Coordinates of C-alpha atoms in Angstrom, one line a residue:
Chain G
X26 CA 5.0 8.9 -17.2
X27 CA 6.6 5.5 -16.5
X28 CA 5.1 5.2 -13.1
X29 CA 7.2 4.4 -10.0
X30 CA 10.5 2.1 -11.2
X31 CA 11.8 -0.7 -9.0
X32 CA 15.0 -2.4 -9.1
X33 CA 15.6 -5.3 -9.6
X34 CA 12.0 -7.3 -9.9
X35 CA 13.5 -10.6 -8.0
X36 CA 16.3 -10.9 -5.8
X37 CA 18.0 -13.8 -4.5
X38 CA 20.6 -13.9 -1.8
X39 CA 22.6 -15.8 0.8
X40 CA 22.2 -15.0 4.4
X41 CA 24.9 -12.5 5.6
X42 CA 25.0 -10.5 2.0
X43 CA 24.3 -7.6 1.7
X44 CA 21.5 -6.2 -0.6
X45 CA 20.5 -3.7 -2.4
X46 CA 16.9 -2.5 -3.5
X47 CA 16.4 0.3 -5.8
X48 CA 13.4 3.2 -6.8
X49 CA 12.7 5.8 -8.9
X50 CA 9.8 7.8 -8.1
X51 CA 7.2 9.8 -10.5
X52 CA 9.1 13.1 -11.7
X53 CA 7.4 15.5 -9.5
X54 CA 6.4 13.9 -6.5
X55 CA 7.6 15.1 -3.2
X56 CA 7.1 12.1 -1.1
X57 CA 8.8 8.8 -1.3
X58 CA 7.6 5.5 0.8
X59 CA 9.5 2.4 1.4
X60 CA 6.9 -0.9 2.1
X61 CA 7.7 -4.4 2.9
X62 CA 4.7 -7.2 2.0
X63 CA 4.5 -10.4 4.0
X64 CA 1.9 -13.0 4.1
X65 CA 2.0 -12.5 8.1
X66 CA 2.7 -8.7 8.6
X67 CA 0.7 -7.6 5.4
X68 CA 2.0 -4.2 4.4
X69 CA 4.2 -2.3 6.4
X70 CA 5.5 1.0 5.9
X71 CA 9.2 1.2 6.5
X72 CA 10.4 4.5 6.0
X73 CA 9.0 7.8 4.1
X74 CA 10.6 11.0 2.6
X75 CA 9.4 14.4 2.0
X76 CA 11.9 16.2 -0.7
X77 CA 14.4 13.9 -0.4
X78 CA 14.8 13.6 3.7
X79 CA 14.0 11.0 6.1
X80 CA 11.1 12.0 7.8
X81 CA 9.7 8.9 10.0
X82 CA 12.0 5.7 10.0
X83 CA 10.5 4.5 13.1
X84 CA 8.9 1.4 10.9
X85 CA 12.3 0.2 10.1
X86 CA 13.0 -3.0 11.5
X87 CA 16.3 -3.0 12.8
X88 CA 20.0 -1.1 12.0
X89 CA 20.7 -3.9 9.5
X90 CA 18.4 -1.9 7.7
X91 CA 19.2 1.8 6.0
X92 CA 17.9 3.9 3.3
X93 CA 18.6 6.8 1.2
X94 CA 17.7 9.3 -1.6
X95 CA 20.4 11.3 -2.6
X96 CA 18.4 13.7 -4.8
X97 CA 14.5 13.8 -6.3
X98 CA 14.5 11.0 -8.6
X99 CA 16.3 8.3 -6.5
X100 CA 16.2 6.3 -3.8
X101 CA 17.9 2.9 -2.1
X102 CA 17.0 0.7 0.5
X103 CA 20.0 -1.1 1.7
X104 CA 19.7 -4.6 4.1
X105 CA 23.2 -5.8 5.7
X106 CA 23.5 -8.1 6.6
X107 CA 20.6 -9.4 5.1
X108 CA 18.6 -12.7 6.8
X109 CA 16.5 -15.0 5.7
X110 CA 13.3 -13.2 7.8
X111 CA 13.8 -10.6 5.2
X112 CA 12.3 -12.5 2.5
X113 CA 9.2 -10.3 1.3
X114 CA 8.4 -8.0 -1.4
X115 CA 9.6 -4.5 -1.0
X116 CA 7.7 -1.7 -2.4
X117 CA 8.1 1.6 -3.2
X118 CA 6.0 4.6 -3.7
X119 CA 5.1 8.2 -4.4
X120 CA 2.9 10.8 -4.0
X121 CA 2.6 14.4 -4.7
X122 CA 1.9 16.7 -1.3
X123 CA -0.6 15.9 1.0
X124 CA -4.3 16.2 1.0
X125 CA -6.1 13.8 -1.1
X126 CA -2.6 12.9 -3.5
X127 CA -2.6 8.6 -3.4
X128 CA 0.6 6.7 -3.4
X129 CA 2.0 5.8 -6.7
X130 CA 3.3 2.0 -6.3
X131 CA 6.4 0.6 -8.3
X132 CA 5.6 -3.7 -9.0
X133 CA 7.7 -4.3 -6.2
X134 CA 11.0 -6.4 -5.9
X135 CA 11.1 -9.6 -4.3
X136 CA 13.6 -10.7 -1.8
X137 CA 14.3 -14.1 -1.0
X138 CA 17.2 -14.7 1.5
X139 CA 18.4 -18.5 1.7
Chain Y
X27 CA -3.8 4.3 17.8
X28 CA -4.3 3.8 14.0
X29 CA -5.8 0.7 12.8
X30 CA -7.3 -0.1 9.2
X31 CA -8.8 -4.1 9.9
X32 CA -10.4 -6.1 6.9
X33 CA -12.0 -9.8 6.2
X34 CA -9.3 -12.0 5.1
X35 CA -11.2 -13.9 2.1
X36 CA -14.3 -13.1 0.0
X37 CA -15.6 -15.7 -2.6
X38 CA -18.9 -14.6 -4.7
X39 CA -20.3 -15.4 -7.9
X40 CA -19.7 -14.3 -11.3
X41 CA -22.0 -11.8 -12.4
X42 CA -23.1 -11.3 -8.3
X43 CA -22.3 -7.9 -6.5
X44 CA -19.2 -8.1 -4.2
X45 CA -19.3 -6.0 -0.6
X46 CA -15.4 -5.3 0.6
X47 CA -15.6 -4.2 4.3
X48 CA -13.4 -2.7 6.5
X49 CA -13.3 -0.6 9.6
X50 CA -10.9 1.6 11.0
X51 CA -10.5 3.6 14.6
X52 CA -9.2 7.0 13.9
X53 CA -11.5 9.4 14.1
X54 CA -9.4 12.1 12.2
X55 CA -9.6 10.1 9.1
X56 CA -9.1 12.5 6.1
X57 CA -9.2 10.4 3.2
X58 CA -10.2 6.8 3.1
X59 CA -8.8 5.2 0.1
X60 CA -9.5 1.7 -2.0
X61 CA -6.5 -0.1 -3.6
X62 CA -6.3 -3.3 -5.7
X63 CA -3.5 -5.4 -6.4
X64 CA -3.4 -8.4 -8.8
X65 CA -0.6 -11.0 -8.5
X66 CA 3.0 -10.0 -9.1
X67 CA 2.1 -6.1 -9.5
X68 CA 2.1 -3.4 -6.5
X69 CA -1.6 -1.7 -5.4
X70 CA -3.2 0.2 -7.9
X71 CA -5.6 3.2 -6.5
X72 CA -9.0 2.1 -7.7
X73 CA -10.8 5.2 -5.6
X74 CA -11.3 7.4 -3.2
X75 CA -13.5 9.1 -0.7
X76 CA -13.0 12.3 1.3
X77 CA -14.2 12.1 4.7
X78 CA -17.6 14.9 4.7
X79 CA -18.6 12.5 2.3
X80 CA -21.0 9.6 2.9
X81 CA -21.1 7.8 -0.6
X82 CA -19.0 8.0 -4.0
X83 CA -19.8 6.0 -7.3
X84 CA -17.6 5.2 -10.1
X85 CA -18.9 3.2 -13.0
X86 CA -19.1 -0.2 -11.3
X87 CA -17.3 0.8 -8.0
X88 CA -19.7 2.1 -4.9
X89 CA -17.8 3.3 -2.2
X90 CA -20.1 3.9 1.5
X91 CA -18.8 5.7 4.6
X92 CA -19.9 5.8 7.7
X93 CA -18.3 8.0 10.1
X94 CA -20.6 6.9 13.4
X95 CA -19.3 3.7 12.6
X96 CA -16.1 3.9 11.4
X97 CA -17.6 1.6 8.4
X98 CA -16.0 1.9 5.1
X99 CA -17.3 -0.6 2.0
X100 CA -16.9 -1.0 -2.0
X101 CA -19.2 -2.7 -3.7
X102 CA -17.9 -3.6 -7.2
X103 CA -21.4 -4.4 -9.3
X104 CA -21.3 -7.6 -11.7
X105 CA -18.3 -9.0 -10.5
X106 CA -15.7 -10.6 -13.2
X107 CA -13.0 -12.8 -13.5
X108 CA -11.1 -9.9 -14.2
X109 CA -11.9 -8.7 -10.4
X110 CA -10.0 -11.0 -8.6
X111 CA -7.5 -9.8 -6.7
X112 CA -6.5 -8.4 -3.1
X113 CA -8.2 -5.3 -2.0
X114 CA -6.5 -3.0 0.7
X115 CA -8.6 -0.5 2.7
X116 CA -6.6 2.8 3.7
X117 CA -6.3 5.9 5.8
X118 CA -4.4 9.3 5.9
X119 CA -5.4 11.0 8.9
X120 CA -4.9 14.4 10.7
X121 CA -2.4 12.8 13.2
X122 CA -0.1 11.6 10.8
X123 CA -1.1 13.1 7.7
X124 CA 1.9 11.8 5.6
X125 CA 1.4 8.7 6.4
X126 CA -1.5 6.1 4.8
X127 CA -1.9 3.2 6.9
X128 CA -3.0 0.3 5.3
X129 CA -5.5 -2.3 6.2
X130 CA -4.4 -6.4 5.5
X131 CA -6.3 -6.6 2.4
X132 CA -9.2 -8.9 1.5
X133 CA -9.0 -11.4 -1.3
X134 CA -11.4 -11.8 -3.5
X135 CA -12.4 -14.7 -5.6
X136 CA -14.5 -15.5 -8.4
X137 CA -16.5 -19.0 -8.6
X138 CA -18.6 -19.1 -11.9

């Protein structure tokens, strides 16, 4: 398996745009986690899925931020319009059902907003 | 409340053992998990242990738990260049058991 796919690797953007950050999770896995890295924050967890609906979003920063996953093997994260405190690295990840399943990370893609 | 906390920096010589610590306050821990990420990449699951369990070895990984304490280690034997890198403690717990909460990490560096 390819492992957890991110979309793009870097992004660079103007305050006020709006941006668009893709995954593909491992074929199979039921659960889908959106993370944001920062040197001050560390890693947060943002929003998670369970077969393919929003389950807890309550780590999402604000309503410039939204995400989606229209069916198993894809999901968006969507910032608009975007600032330059969202500069970080985004991850996503998967993970089979509960009980001892880890989270499968993607690299990442990171966001700079100028 | 859920909290995963970690040292910030380790520094120890080649060839030396290296102790990760970290502590957590959920009592309902589950799983207790070690990640590793190395520049530019996400965290890549080195192990983990299951909470009824007090110690788990793999190759040049030692992972201790104690529960009294809430005390979870990794002690990666004969440290090499190739072991630097950020290392995240983690929890799944009863309370939120779809969520793993994720400690700040501790970087770790490698003086010869």
């Amino acid at each position: 398996d390819a492992g957890v796919i991110q979309s793009p690797r870097h992004e660079v953007t103007e305050m006020g745009q709006e941006v668009t950050l893709r995954c593909k999770p491992i074929s199979g896995h039921d659960y889908l986690f959106w993370y944001r890295q920062t040197m001050m924050r560390g890693l947060e967890l943002l929003i998670y899925f369970n077969n393919n609906v929003p389950i807890d979003d309550s780590g999402m920063p604000e309503d410039r931020f939204s995400a989606k996953m229209p069916n198993a093997s894809f999901s968006t994260l969507k910032i608009q319009p975007s600032e330059p405190r969202d500069s970080a690295v985004y991850f996503c990840a998967s993970s089979l059902r509960e009980g001892n399943s880890p989270l499968h990370f993607g690299n990442g893609t990171r966001l700079t907003v100028t | 409340g859920e909290d995963v906390e970690q040292s910030l920096f380790l520094s120890v010589r080649e060839g030396d053992s290296s102790v990760i610590n970290c502590t957590y306050t959920d009592s309902s821990s589950t799983y207790l998990y070690w990640y590793k990420q190395e520049p530019g990449a996400g965290l890549q699951l080195l192990t983990y242990i299951f909470s009824n369990m007090d110690m788990k070895q793999d190759q040049r990984l030692t992972v201790l738990l104690n529960k009294k304490d809430k005390h979870l280690s990794l002690r990666i034997a004969d440290t090499q260049t190739g072991d630097s890198a950020i290392y995240f403690c983690a929890e799944r717990t009863y309370s939120s058991a779809s969520k793993i909460i994720f400690g700040s990490g501790t970087r770790l560096s490698i003086r010869p």
